[in-house]
PDB file of C-alpha atoms (C1' of nucleotides) in Angstrom:
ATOM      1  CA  UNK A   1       0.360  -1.293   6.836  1.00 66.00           C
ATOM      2  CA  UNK A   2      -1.636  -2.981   4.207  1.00 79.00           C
ATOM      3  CA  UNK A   3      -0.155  -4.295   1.591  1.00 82.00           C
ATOM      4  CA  UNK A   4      -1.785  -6.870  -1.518  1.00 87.00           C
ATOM      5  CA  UNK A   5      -1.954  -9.767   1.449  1.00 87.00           C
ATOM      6  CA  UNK A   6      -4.303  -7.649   4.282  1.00 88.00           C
ATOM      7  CA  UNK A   7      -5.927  -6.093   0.622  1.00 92.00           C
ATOM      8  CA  UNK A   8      -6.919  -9.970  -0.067  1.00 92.00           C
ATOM      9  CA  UNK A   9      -8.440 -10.806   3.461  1.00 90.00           C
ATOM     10  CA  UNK A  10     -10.532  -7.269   2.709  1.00 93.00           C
ATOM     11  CA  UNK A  11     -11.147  -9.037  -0.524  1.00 94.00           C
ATOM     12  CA  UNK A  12     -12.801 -11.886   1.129  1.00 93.00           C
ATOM     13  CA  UNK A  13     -14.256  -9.821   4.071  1.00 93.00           C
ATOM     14  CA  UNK A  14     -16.574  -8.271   1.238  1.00 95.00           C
ATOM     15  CA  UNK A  15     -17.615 -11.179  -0.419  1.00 95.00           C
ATOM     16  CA  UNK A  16     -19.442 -11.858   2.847  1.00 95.00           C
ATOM     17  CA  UNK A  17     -21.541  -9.191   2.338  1.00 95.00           C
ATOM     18  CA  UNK A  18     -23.012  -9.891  -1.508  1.00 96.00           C
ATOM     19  CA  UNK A  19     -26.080  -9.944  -2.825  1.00 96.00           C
ATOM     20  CA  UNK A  20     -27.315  -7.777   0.406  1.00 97.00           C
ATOM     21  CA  UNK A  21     -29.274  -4.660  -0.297  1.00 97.00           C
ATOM     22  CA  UNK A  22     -28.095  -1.104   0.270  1.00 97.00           C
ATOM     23  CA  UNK A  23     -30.324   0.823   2.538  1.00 98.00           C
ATOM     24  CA  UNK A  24     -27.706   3.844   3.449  1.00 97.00           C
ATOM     25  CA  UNK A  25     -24.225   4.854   2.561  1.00 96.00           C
ATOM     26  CA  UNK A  26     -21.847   7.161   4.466  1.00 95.00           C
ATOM     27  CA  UNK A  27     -20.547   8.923   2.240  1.00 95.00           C
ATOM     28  CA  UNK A  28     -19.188  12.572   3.715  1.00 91.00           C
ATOM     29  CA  UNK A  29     -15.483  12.470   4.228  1.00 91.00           C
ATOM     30  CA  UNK A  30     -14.537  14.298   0.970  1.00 89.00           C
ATOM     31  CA  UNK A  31     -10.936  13.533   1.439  1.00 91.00           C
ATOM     32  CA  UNK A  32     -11.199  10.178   1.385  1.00 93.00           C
ATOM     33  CA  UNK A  33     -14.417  10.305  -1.546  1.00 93.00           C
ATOM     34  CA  UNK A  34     -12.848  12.717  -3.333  1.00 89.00           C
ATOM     35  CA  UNK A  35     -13.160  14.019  -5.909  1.00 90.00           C
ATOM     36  CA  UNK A  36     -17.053  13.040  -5.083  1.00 92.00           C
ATOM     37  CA  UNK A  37     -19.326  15.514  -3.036  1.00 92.00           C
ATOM     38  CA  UNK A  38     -20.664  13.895  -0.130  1.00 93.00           C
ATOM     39  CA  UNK A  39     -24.084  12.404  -1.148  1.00 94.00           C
ATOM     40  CA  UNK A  40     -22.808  11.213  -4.372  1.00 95.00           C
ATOM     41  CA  UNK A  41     -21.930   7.899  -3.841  1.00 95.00           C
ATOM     42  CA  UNK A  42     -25.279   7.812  -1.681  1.00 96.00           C
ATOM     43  CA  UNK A  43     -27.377   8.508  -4.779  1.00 96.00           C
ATOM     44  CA  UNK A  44     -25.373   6.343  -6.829  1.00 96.00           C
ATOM     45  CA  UNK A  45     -25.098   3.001  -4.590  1.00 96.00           C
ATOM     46  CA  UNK A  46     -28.511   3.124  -2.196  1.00 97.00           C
ATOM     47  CA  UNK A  47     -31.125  -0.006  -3.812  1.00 97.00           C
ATOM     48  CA  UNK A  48     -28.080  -1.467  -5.251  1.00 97.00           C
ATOM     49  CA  UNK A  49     -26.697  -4.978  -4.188  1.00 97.00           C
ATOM     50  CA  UNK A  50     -23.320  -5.710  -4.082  1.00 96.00           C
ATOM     51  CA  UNK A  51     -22.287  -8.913  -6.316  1.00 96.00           C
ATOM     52  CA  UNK A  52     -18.540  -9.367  -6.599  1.00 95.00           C
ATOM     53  CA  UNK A  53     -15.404  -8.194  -5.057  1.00 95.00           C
ATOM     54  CA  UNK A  54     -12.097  -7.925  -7.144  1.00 95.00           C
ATOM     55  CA  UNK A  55      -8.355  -7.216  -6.189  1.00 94.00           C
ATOM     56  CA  UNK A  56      -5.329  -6.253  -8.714  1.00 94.00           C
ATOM     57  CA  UNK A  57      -2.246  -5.497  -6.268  1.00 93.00           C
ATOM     58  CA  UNK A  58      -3.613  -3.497  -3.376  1.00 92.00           C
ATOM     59  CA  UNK A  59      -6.630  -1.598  -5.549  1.00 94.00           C
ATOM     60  CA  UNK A  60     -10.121  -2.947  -4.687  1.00 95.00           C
ATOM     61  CA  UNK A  61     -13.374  -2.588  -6.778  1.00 95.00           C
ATOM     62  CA  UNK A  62     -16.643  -4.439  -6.207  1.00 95.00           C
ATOM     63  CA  UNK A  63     -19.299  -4.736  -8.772  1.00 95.00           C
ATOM     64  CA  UNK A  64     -22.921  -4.071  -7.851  1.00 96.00           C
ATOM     65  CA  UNK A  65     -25.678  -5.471  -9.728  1.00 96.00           C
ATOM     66  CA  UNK A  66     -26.698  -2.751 -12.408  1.00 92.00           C
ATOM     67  CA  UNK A  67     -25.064   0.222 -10.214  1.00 89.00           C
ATOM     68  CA  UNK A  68     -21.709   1.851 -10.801  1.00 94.00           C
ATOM     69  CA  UNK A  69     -18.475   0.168  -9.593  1.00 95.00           C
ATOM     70  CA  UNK A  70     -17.428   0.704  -5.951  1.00 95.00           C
ATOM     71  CA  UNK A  71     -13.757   0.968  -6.097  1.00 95.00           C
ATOM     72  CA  UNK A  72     -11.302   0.445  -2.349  1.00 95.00           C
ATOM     73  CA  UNK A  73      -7.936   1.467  -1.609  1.00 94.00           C
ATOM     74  CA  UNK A  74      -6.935   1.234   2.222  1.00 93.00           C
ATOM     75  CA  UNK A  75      -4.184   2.979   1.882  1.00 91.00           C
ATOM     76  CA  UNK A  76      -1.795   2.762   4.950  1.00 87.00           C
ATOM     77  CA  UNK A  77      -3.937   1.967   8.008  1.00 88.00           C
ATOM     78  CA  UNK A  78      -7.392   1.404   6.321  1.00 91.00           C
ATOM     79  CA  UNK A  79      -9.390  -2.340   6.984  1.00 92.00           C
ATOM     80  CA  UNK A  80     -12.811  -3.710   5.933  1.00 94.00           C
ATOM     81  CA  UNK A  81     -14.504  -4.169   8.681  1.00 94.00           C
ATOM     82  CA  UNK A  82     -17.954  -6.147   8.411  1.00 95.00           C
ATOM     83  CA  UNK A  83     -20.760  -6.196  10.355  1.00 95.00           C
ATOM     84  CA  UNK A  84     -19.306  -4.337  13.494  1.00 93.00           C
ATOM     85  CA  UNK A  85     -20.413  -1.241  15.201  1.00 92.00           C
ATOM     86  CA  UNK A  86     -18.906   2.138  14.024  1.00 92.00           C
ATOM     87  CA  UNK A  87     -15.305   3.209  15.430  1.00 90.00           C
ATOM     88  CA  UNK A  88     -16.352   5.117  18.558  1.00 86.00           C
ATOM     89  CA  UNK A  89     -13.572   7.585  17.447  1.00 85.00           C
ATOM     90  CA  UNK A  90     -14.795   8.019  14.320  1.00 88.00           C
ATOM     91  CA  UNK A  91     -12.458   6.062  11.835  1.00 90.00           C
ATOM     92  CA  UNK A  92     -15.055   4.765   9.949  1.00 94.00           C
ATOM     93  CA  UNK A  93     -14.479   6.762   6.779  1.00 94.00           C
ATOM     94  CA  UNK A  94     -16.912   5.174   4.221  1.00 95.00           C
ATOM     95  CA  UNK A  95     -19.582   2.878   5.278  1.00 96.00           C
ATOM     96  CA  UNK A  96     -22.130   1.061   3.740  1.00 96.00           C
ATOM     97  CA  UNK A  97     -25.589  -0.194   5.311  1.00 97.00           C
ATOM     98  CA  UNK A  98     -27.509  -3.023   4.822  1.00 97.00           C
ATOM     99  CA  UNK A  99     -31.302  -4.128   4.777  1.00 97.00           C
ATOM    100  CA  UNK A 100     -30.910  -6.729   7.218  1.00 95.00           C
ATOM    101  CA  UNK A 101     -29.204  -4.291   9.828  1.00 95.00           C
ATOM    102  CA  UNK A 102     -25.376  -5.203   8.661  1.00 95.00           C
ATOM    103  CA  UNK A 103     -22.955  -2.670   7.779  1.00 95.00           C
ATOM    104  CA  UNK A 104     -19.416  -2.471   5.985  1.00 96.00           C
ATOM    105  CA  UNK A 105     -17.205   0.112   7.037  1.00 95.00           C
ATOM    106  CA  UNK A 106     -13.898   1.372   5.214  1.00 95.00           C
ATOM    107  CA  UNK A 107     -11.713   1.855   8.848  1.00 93.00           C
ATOM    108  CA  UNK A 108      -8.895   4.042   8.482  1.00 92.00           C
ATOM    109  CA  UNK A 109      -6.933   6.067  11.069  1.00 89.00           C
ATOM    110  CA  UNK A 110      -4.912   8.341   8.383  1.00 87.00           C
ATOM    111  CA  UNK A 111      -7.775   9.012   5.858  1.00 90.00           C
ATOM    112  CA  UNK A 112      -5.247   7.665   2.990  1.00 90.00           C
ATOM    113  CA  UNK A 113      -7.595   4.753   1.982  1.00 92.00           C
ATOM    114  CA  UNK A 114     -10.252   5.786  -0.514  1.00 94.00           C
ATOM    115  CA  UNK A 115     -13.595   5.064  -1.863  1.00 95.00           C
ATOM    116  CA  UNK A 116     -14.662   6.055  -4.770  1.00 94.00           C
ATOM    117  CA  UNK A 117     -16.829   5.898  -7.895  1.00 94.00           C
ATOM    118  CA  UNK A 118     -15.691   4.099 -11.047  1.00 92.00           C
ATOM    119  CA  UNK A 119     -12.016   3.455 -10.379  1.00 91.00           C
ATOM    120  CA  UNK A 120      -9.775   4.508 -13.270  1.00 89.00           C
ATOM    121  CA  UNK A 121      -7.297   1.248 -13.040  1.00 90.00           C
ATOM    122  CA  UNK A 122      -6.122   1.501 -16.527  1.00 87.00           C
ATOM    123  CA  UNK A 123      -2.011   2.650 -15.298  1.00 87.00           C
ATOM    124  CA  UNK A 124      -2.364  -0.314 -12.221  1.00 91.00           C
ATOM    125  CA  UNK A 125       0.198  -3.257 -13.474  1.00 92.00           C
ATOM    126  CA  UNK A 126      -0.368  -6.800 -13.475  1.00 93.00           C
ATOM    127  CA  UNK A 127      -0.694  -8.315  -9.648  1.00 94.00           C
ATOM    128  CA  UNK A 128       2.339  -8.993  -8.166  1.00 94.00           C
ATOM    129  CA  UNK A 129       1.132 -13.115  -7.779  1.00 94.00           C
ATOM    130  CA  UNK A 130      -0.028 -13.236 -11.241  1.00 94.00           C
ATOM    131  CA  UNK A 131       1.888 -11.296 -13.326  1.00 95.00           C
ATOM    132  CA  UNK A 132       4.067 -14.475 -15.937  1.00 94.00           C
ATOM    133  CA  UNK A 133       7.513 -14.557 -15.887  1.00 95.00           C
ATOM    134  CA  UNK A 134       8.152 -12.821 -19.059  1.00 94.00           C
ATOM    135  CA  UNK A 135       5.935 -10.084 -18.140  1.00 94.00           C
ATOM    136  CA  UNK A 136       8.118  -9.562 -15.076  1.00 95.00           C
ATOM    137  CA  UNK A 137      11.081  -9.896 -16.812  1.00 95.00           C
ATOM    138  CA  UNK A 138       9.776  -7.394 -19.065  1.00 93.00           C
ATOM    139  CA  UNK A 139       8.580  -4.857 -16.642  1.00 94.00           C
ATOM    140  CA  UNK A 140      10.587  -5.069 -13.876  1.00 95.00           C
ATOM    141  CA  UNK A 141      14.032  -5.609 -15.576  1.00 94.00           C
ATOM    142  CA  UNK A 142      14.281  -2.340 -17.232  1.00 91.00           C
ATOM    143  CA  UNK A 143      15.414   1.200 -16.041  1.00 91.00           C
ATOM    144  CA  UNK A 144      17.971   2.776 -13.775  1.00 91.00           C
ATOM    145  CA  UNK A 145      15.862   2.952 -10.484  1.00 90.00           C
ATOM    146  CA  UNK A 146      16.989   1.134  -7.687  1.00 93.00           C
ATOM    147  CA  UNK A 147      15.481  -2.467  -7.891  1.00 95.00           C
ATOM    148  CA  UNK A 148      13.067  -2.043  -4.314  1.00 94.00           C
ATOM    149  CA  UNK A 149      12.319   1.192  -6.184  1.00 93.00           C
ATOM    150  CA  UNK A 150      10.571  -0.858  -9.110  1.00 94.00           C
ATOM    151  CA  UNK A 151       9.016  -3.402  -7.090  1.00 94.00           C
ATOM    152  CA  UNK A 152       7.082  -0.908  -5.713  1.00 93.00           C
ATOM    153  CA  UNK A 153       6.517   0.718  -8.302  1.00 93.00           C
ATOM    154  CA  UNK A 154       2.359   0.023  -8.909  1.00 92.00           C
ATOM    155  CA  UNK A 155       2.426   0.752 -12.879  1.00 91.00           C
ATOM    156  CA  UNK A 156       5.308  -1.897 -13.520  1.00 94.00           C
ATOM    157  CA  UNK A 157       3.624  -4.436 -10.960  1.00 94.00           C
ATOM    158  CA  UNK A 158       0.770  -4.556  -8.002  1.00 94.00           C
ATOM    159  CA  UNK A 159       0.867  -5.040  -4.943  1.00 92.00           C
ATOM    160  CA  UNK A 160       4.159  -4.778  -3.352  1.00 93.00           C
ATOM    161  CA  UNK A 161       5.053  -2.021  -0.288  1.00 91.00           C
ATOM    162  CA  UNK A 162       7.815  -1.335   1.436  1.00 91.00           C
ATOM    163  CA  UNK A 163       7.784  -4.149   3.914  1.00 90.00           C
ATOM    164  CA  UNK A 164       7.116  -7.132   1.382  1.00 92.00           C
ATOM    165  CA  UNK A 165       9.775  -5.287  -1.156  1.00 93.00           C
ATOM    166  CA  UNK A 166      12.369  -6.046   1.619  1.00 93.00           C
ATOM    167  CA  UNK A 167      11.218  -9.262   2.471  1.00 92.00           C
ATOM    168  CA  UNK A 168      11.018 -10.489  -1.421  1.00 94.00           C
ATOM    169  CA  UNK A 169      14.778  -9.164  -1.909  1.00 94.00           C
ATOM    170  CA  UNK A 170      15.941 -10.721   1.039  1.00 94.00           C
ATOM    171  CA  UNK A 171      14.303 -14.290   0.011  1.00 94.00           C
ATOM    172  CA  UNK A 172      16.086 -13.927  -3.276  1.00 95.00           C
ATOM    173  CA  UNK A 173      19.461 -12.220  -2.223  1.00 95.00           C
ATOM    174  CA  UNK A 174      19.464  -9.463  -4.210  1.00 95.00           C
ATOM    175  CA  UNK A 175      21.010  -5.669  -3.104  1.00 94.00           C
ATOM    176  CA  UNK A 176      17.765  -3.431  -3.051  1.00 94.00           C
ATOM    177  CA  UNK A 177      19.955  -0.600  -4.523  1.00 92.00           C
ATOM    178  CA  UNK A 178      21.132  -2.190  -7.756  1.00 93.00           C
ATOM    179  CA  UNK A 179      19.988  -0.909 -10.804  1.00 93.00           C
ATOM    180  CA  UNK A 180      16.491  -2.859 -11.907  1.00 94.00           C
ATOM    181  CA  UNK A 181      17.964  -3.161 -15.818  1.00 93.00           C
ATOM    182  CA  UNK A 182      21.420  -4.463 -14.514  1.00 94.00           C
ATOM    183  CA  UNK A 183      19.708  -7.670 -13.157  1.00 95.00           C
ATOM    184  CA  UNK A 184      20.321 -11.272 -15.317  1.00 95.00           C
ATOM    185  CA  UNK A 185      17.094 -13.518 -16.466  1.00 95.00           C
ATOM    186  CA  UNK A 186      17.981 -15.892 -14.086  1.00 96.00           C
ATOM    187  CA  UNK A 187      18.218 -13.368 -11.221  1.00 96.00           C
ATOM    188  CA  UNK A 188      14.718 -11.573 -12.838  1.00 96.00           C
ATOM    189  CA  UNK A 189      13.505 -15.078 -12.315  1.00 96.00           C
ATOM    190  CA  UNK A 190      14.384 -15.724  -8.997  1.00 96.00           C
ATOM    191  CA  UNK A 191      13.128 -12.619  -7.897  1.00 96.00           C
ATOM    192  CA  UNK A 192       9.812 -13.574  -9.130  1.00 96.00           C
ATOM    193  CA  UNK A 193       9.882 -16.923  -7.352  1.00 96.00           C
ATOM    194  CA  UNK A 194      10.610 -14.928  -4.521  1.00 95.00           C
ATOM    195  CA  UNK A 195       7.495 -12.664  -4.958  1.00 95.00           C
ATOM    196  CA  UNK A 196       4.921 -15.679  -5.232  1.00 94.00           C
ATOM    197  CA  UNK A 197       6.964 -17.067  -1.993  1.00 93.00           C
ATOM    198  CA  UNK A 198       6.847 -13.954  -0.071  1.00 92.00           C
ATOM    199  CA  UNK A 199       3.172 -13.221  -0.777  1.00 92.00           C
ATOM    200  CA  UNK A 200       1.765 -16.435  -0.165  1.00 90.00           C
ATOM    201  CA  UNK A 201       3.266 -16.925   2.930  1.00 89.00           C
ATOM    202  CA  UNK A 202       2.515 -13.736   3.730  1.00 87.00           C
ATOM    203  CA  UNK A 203      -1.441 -14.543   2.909  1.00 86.00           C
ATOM    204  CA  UNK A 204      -1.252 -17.708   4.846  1.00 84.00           C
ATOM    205  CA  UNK A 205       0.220 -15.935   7.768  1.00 76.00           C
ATOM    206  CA  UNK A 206      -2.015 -13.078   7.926  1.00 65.00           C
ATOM    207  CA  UNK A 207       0.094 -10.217   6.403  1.00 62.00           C
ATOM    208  CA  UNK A 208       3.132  -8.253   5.105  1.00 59.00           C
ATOM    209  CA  UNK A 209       4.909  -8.217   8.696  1.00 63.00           C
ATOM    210  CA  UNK A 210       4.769 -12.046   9.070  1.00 68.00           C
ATOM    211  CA  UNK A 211       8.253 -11.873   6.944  1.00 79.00           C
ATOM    212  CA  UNK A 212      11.575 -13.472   8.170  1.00 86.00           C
ATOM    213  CA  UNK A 213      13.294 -10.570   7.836  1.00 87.00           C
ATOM    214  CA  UNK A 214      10.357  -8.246   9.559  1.00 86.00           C
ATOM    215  CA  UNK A 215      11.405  -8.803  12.916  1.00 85.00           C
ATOM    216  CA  UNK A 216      14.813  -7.848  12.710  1.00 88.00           C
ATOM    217  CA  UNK A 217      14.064  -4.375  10.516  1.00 86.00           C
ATOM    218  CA  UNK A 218      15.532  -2.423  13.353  1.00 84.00           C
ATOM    219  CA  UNK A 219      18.307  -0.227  13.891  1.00 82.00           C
ATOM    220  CA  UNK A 220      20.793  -3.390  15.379  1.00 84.00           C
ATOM    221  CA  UNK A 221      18.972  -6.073  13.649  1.00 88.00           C
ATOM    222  CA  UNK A 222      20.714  -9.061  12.304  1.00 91.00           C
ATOM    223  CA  UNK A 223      20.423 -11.256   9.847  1.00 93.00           C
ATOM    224  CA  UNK A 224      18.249 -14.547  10.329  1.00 92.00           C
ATOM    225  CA  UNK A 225      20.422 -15.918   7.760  1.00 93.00           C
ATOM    226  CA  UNK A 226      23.969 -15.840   8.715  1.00 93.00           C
ATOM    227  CA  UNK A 227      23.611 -13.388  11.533  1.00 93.00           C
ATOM    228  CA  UNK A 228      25.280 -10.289   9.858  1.00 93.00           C
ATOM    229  CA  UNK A 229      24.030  -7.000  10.889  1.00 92.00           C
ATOM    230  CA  UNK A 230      21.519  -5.638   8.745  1.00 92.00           C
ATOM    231  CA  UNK A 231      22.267  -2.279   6.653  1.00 92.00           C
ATOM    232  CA  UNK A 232      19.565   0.593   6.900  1.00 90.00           C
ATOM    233  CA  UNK A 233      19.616   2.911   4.381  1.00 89.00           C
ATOM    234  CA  UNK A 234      16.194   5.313   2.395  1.00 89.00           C
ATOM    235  CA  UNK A 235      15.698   3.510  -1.026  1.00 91.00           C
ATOM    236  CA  UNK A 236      12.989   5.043  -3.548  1.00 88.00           C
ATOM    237  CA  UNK A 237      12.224   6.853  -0.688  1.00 86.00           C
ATOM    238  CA  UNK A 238      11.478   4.451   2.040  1.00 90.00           C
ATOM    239  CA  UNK A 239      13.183   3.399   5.094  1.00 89.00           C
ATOM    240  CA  UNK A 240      15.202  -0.040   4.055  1.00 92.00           C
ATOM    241  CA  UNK A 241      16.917  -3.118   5.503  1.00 92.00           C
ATOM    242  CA  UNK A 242      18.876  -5.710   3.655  1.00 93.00           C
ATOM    243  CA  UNK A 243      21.992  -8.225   4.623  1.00 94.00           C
ATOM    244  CA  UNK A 244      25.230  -6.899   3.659  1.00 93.00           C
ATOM    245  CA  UNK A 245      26.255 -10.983   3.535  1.00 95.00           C
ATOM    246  CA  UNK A 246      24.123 -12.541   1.051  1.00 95.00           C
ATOM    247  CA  UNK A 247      21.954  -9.770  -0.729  1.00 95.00           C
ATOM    248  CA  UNK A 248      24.247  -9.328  -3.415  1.00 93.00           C
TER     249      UNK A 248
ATOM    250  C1'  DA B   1       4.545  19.136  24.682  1.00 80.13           C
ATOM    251  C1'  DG B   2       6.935  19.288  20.572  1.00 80.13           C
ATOM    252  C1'  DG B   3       9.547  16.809  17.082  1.00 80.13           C
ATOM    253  C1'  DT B   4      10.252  12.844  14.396  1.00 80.13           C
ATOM    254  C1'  DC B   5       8.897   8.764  12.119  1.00 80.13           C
ATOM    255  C1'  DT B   6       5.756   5.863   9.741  1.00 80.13           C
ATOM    256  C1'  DG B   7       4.252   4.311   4.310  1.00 80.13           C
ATOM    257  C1'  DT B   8       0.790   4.724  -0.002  1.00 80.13           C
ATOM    258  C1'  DT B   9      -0.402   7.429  -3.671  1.00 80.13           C
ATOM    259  C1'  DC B  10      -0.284  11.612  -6.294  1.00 80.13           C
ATOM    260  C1'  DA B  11       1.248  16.201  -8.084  1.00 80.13           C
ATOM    261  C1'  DG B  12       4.963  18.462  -9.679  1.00 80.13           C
ATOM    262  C1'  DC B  13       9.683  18.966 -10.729  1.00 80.13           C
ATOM    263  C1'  DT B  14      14.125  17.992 -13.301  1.00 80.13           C
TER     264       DT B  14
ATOM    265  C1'  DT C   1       9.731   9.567 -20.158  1.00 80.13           C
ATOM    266  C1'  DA C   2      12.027   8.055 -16.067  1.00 80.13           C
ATOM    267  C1'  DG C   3      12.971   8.967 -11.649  1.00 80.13           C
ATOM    268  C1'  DC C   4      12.960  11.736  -7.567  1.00 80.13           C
ATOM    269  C1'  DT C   5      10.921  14.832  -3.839  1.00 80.13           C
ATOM    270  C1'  DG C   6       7.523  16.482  -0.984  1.00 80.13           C
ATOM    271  C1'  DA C   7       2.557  16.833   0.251  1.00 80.13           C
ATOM    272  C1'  DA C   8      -1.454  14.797   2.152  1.00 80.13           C
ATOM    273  C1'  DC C   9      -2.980  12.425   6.388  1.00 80.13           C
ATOM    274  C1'  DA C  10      -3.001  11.405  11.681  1.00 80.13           C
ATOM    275  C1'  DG C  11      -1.423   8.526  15.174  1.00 80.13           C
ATOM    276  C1'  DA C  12       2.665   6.259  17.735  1.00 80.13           C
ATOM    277  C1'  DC C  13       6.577   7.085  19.961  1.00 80.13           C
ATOM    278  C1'  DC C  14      10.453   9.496  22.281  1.00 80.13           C
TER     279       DC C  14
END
DNA sequence: AGGTCTGTTCAGCT
DNA sequence: TAGCTGAACAGACC
């Protein structure tokens, strides 16, 4: 389930393919191109070389030297996979080929990634890593939704799914259902330390599920902390776990 | 073999 | 406008 940390190593997995030339581009699942017809991103991308790859939350874009911008999403299951063979069962929704024989492939088993032309990111928040501490305080510490509920919420901030969201609440012992305006400064601020935390480690590790809390998000599971049994309950609309103990 | 669950984004509703 | 619900997708699991 990729989330801003496994849309980072994608990040980084096409920055290994710059400044190589685009010979062919498969381009013909219109679900995940759409609204594009297939052969439209072909026209648009083939000569072109790609020259940078950027990352706001989970959204992906990569510039190409005077061609239109590529823009990524890999939605629930999607990778970047570079320079490897195509999926023999045919998950290899977008793909890119190279002059010297390389390829880059958008892998996704559910078809929710995307790839598309000119990516509108203009209602995308600030990243969840970067985003200042009034900014969060700002965005996040408003409204009646349940707290998890605006941390996942991509137009107040970037980046953050349902897996991290549990994780970050957990590091900063906070009840995912409280109401995101009824939180202090100093708890706004805490949960913010507990974003950078939670994402770095989870960048270092190698992804959203490397959490503390992770391995115990089953029915049964207890509390790493202090051993309670975790609560499950559906919080903006996703399947949640929190310690009745010290998320408060 | 069918039913349920998974989680991201988006359209559509109140 | 804010917030919620269900659709889209397709595989894993029971």
């Amino acid at each position: 389930m990729p989330e801003l940390p496994e849309a980072e190593r994608a990040r980084r997995q096409i920055e290994r393919v710059r400044g190589r030339e685009i010979v062919a581009v498969h381009d013909r699942d219109t679900y995940v191109s759409r609204p594009h017809a297939p052969g439209e991103i072909a026209a648009a991308l083939t000569g072109h070389r790609l020259v940078d790859a950027h990352r706001r939350g989970k959204y992906l874009w990569v510039e190409t030297d005077t061609g239109p911008v590529l823009g990524l999403h890999l939605g629930m299951t999607g990778s970047i996979v570079v320079d490897e063979e195509p999926h023999p069962r045919g998950w290899d929704r977008f793909a890119l080929d190279f002059r010297d024989g390389g390829r880059l492939a958008l892998r996704d088993r559910r078809r929710l990634g995307r790839a598309i032309l000119q990516p509108d990111l203009s209602r995308v928040g600030p990243d969840a890593g970067e985003v200042s501490r009034e900014e969060f305080r700002e965005r996040i510490g408003r409204g009646t939704a349940p707290i998890k509920a605006r941390l996942m919420d991509q137009r107040a901030i970037s980046g953050v799914g349902n897996l991290l969201a549990d994780e970050i609440l957990y590091r900063a012992g906070i009840d995912p259902r409280r109401p995101s305006g009824g939180l202090s400064e100093a708890e706004l601020d805490g949960l913010r330390r507990a974003t950078r935390a939670a994402i770095r480690t989870a960048i270092r590790r190698g992804g959203a599920h490397a959490g503390e809390i992770n391995p115990e998000r089953r029915p049964g599971g207890r509390c790493p902390r202090d051993g309670a049994e975790l609560r499950r309950a559906r919080i903006g609309g996703r399947t949640t776990y929190w310690c009745p103990q010290h998320q408060r």
